């Protein structure tokens, strides 16, 4: 912490705050505003944290130390210097809470403040984003970003300005644990089918079981050597060529539609349409379709007309959405454990803020048990002991199932408890805020209740001394999780602001993480118990290895995330180029001249009909719509490419590199075809009964969702990860050729800026 600056700020504040928009001046005025409006005095640690936020760091500040307030200093400083700020909270409840709590301070500072939650109507959002500082979740902001891409009226776009500065609260959760969850926008715009699906379907009729195989867990179809030969003969092509990737995807989709998808199980036919059956509810899900070629393939199977259908119009993982902010800062109670990741992926250095008061929490080392039953017995006995002296207990489990099993056993033993299962933010916040009451037993999965303070003796501290006498809050981490960060987060729930407290950490030899990483193989036989042991395991060597498992898992997950970037960076680059062009068209900062250049005669005819100005507007909107079509095609294509790309290793190539090249080629090729497609649209316009009313294809309805909410797509995410990481290794082993770094790949498209060439430099 920069103590000199901090004391300067405090002394400026003592004389009523200084004028000007430098950091010390603004902070000194915020300091005064906090005192005047909230009646509390900011701690030096909070100023230190705020300075670190303004310096674009990942700030580690323990739970309960007052991060909400620290963010206000930094947000005001940015706002008063002309930059928009989004404070991205963990959930909607916290967005609303922090907005409400801090509003008086912003008001006193003359900084306008907005808040957006899932139920904020579309038409109000623009207004909220136009405020100098806006509180909302990263998810809502990401969805609005995607919606702008499907919007055709610039005045309805959510973000009136470019993204600028985001302060991410509970940053490790949002930037690491949830970072890869893709946000999706889909719309009911027609998919063009050139009739080739029906043709391919006919042609693969002769493929037998010898010609294809099925991926065990993903249920995806791939061709065997025999199948590949057959395909090359029938379609006279080189099937593993990048040029054939779309065909290969289609072939696999057709075989899958024929062999793996069953009427009345996976889908039903109603009124000549294919309706997908939701695998979780078992009901037909109108509006949902099989992704990409698969829908058309099923339609071909039943000789149906290939329909227009809902298509994915855009998607973005939270990680990439956050990377769109030129200025970024984060804050969380647990950052150091993931320091390297914040640095590598987000370019954020980690700064640790000391706690204001010395920590009085006792953290016990991990206790290891033979199996789940033994472990649960130990956890329950710890709860009983605490409960006898009315000491509050918070238990963190690995999942909802385990929470419920534990609660059932406690109920049976006559100990009432509350189980949190992440359904309702607000109800959950209420329960968590009371977790410090005497005798309270609260069971939750690790993540539940983030951002909500647990005060000793209840939300109003009425029984503080009683709880203190019993030893403060006892936290029990009841399973080893994939990262030590999660365990630490849980431990940090006790001992806030110098409170007394204690934490214990229970693991078992059959915890999921132990079996997945094969703990047994890591230790020599004599250290691993041959038969059931009751009570805690004492073997030092085994304990050490068990702890190492967590570090192995952490490393593997990190590598996987970095590895995945090799497949996603290229799409991110393409998306931002496409989005930018489209936004510029709608906002009128850039205009298309493709009709003038590539269809001069029709253009002249159209000018006569509509006049130049009207036609310019038409042309821009038509290109904007075409860019949507273009992007839908790109997403379809790349999705299939990812499914099929693992096959390229058969041909001895590096899948990541291959994938990047194929995406680049597709993008370039499709971009080059735009003038021609635009000319076709102009013909359509001229042929329309009333050219002045000609409208390009637009979605009449869009909907957004998180990819892991849905059935078919849900299965694709793990597939993506498995296929990529596994085959990467194979490819690496086969050929000692070094992997291209993502930067190299993004540098590659320097193929003389095709977009610039095409559209003319702005
Ligand atoms: P964190 O987000 O770091 O876990 P919060 O921002 O939720 O912590 O703050 C925890 C509690 O501390 C809140 O009840 C808040 O009102 C209180 N608090 C924060 N800063 C101060 C302060 N300077 N003086 C007194 N109380 C404070
Ligand atoms: Mg907080």
CSV table of N, CA and C and ligand atoms in Angstrom, one decimal, residues 40-43 46 61-69 97 101 169-170 451-453 455 496-497, ligand 1:
chain,number,residue,atom,x,y,z
A,40,UNK,N,-19.8,6.9,8.3
A,40,UNK,CA,-18.7,6.1,8.7
A,40,UNK,C,-17.4,6.7,8.1
A,41,UNK,N,-16.3,6.4,8.7
A,41,UNK,CA,-15.0,6.9,8.3
A,41,UNK,C,-14.2,5.8,7.5
A,42,UNK,N,-13.9,6.1,6.3
A,42,UNK,CA,-13.2,5.1,5.5
A,42,UNK,C,-11.9,4.7,6.1
A,43,UNK,N,-11.6,3.4,6.1
A,43,UNK,CA,-10.3,2.9,6.7
A,43,UNK,C,-9.2,3.2,5.7
A,46,UNK,N,-9.0,0.7,3.0
A,46,UNK,CA,-10.0,0.9,1.9
A,46,UNK,C,-9.4,1.9,0.9
A,61,UNK,N,-8.5,-8.4,-0.9
A,61,UNK,CA,-8.9,-7.8,0.4
A,61,UNK,C,-9.8,-8.8,1.0
A,62,UNK,N,-9.6,-9.1,2.3
A,62,UNK,CA,-10.4,-10.2,2.9
A,62,UNK,C,-11.9,-9.8,3.0
A,63,UNK,N,-12.6,-10.9,3.0
A,63,UNK,CA,-14.1,-10.8,3.2
A,63,UNK,C,-14.4,-9.9,4.4
A,64,UNK,N,-15.3,-9.0,4.3
A,64,UNK,CA,-15.8,-8.2,5.4
A,64,UNK,C,-14.9,-6.9,5.6
A,65,UNK,N,-13.9,-6.7,4.8
A,65,UNK,CA,-13.0,-5.5,5.0
A,65,UNK,C,-13.6,-4.3,4.4
A,66,UNK,N,-14.6,-4.4,3.6
A,66,UNK,CA,-15.3,-3.2,3.0
A,66,UNK,C,-14.9,-2.9,1.6
A,67,UNK,N,-14.9,-3.9,0.7
A,67,UNK,CA,-14.6,-3.7,-0.7
A,67,UNK,C,-15.6,-2.8,-1.4
A,68,UNK,N,-16.9,-3.0,-1.0
A,68,UNK,CA,-17.9,-2.2,-1.7
A,68,UNK,C,-17.6,-0.7,-1.7
A,69,UNK,N,-17.1,-0.2,-0.5
A,69,UNK,CA,-16.8,1.2,-0.4
A,69,UNK,C,-15.6,1.5,-1.1
A,97,UNK,N,-28.2,-4.0,-4.1
A,97,UNK,CA,-27.8,-3.6,-2.7
A,97,UNK,C,-26.7,-2.6,-2.7
A,101,UNK,N,-26.9,1.2,-1.3
A,101,UNK,CA,-26.1,1.7,-0.2
A,101,UNK,C,-25.2,2.8,-0.6
A,169,UNK,N,-16.2,-7.3,-8.9
A,169,UNK,CA,-16.3,-7.7,-7.5
A,169,UNK,C,-16.3,-9.2,-7.5
A,170,UNK,N,-15.9,-9.8,-6.5
A,170,UNK,CA,-15.7,-11.3,-6.4
A,170,UNK,C,-15.1,-11.8,-7.6
A,451,UNK,N,-20.3,-12.4,-1.0
A,451,UNK,CA,-20.7,-11.0,-1.0
A,451,UNK,C,-21.5,-10.6,0.2
A,452,UNK,N,-22.0,-11.5,0.9
A,452,UNK,CA,-22.8,-11.2,2.1
A,452,UNK,C,-22.0,-11.4,3.4
A,453,UNK,N,-22.1,-10.4,4.2
A,453,UNK,CA,-21.3,-10.4,5.5
A,453,UNK,C,-21.9,-11.3,6.5
A,455,UNK,N,-22.1,-11.5,10.3
A,455,UNK,CA,-21.7,-10.8,11.5
A,455,UNK,C,-21.9,-11.7,12.8
A,496,UNK,N,-13.9,-12.3,10.4
A,496,UNK,CA,-14.0,-11.0,9.7
A,496,UNK,C,-13.7,-9.9,10.6
A,497,UNK,N,-13.0,-8.9,10.1
A,497,UNK,CA,-12.7,-7.6,10.9
A,497,UNK,C,-12.2,-7.9,12.3
B,1,LIG,P1,-16.5,-7.1,1.6
B,1,LIG,O1,-17.1,-6.8,0.3
B,1,LIG,O2,-15.0,-6.7,1.6
B,1,LIG,O3,-16.7,-8.5,2.1
B,1,LIG,P2,-18.4,-5.2,2.5
B,1,LIG,O4,-18.2,-4.1,1.6
B,1,LIG,O5,-19.6,-6.0,2.3
B,1,LIG,O6,-17.1,-6.2,2.6
B,1,LIG,O7,-18.4,-4.5,4.0
B,1,LIG,C1,-18.6,-5.4,5.1
B,1,LIG,C2,-19.2,-4.6,6.2
B,1,LIG,O8,-18.3,-3.6,6.7
B,1,LIG,C3,-20.4,-3.8,5.8
B,1,LIG,O9,-21.4,-4.1,6.8
B,1,LIG,C4,-20.1,-2.4,5.8
B,1,LIG,O10,-21.1,-1.5,6.1
B,1,LIG,C5,-19.0,-2.3,6.8
B,1,LIG,N1,-18.0,-1.3,6.6
B,1,LIG,C6,-17.3,-1.1,5.5
B,1,LIG,N2,-16.4,-0.1,5.6
B,1,LIG,C7,-16.6,0.4,6.8
B,1,LIG,C8,-16.0,1.5,7.5
B,1,LIG,N3,-15.1,2.3,7.0
B,1,LIG,N4,-16.5,1.7,8.8
B,1,LIG,C9,-17.4,1.0,9.3
B,1,LIG,N5,-18.0,-0.1,8.7
B,1,LIG,C10,-17.6,-0.3,7.5
